[in-house]
Amino acid sequence: MASRRNFIKVASLASVGAFASSSCKTENPTKTKSQGKAVKPIVISTWKNGINANKKAWEILSNSGRALDAVEQGVMVVEADPNDMSVGYGGRPDRDGFVTLDASIMDETGNAGSVCALQHIMHPISVARKVMEVTPHVMLAGDGALQFALEKGFEKMNLLTEKAKKEWEEWKKTSKYEPVINIENHDTIGMLAIDSNGNISGSCTTSGLAYKMHGRVGDSPIIGAGMFVDNEVGGAVATGMGELVMKTLGSFLVVELMRQGRTPQEAVEEAILRIVKKIPDYKKFQIGYLALDKNGNVGAYSLHKGFNYAKYAENKSALIDADYYLKG
Ligand code: ASP
């Protein structure tokens, strides 16, 4: 569906992030462990709110920090922002009024951690990292995740802001539940970063769909659905109606397609086409995929118009519109 012209437009925008090997030598002499050639760091994340998150991540990456620290601390900026009503503090509650959070993180060794349906903790991404680093497990859910977080010293707090509460009370008057994600009502953050050692990490954090059923878990904490990285290949993150991403294991699919030789742009387009092929009512929902290969090339594609992503590379921050499937 994507016209070749649009594909080329996005591909050429994306290639701005590619590592120019000629200039790497002078600007960053660090060698990759995996490929033996010099690389420049890069961070990309979903939606406009990614701009501030990337800024924080870039501070770490540009000081030779680890990609894992960058993707954790980057998304923490958005988790703490009460104005972002799809992530962390200030997130919209479920239909029973509980703010429940999903998050996942993955490092360059293939280690992964996640939490789902976690309440009362401002930084689920840091709890996910702790799950990854200090437990023998990958995922903790609900009360168990909260218990673990409290044991690890995370502070218990009320995440439901007055603004989110008022909106929810308004919604309750009709209680009309339409799990339609359009371009206005989501800004889950998914982030991918490569550090100056050439290592990739990824993170994803969200309060999920507004007014979802209590106990609903989306794609964001599911390793391979909302986020996946493989240091041999690259990484991918997803945003939008999580159920569609889960049914097609989207981020894993994107990474595997890149492993088979597709560019990040070709891979994200194929993952959207998979949804189109498999999910009859796909038109009702928005999905956006973002991918990064180990050479710093970016791919971005969505079902509907309106998906964008933030990129920070070579000391420059940019917000870029993604190409999309449903045209006219
Ligand atoms: N993917 C998230 C979920 O389904 C929501 C979003 O990206 O807005 O929970």
Short mmCIF file of C-alpha atoms in Angstrom, two decimals, residues 32 47 67 69 93 173 204 241 291:
data_model
loop_
_atom_site.label_atom_id
_atom_site.label_comp_id
_atom_site.label_asym_id
_atom_site.label_seq_id
_atom_site.Cartn_x
_atom_site.Cartn_y
_atom_site.Cartn_z
CA THR A 32 31.73 -2.01 18.60
CA TRP A 47 5.49 9.96 19.86
CA ALA A 67 22.17 1.99 26.33
CA ASP A 69 20.69 3.20 31.45
CA PRO A 93 -7.27 4.70 35.04
CA LYS A 173 -21.65 8.92 33.23
CA CYS A 204 8.43 0.36 26.84
CA MET A 241 -4.01 -1.14 20.27
CA ALA A 291 12.58 -0.24 14.52
#
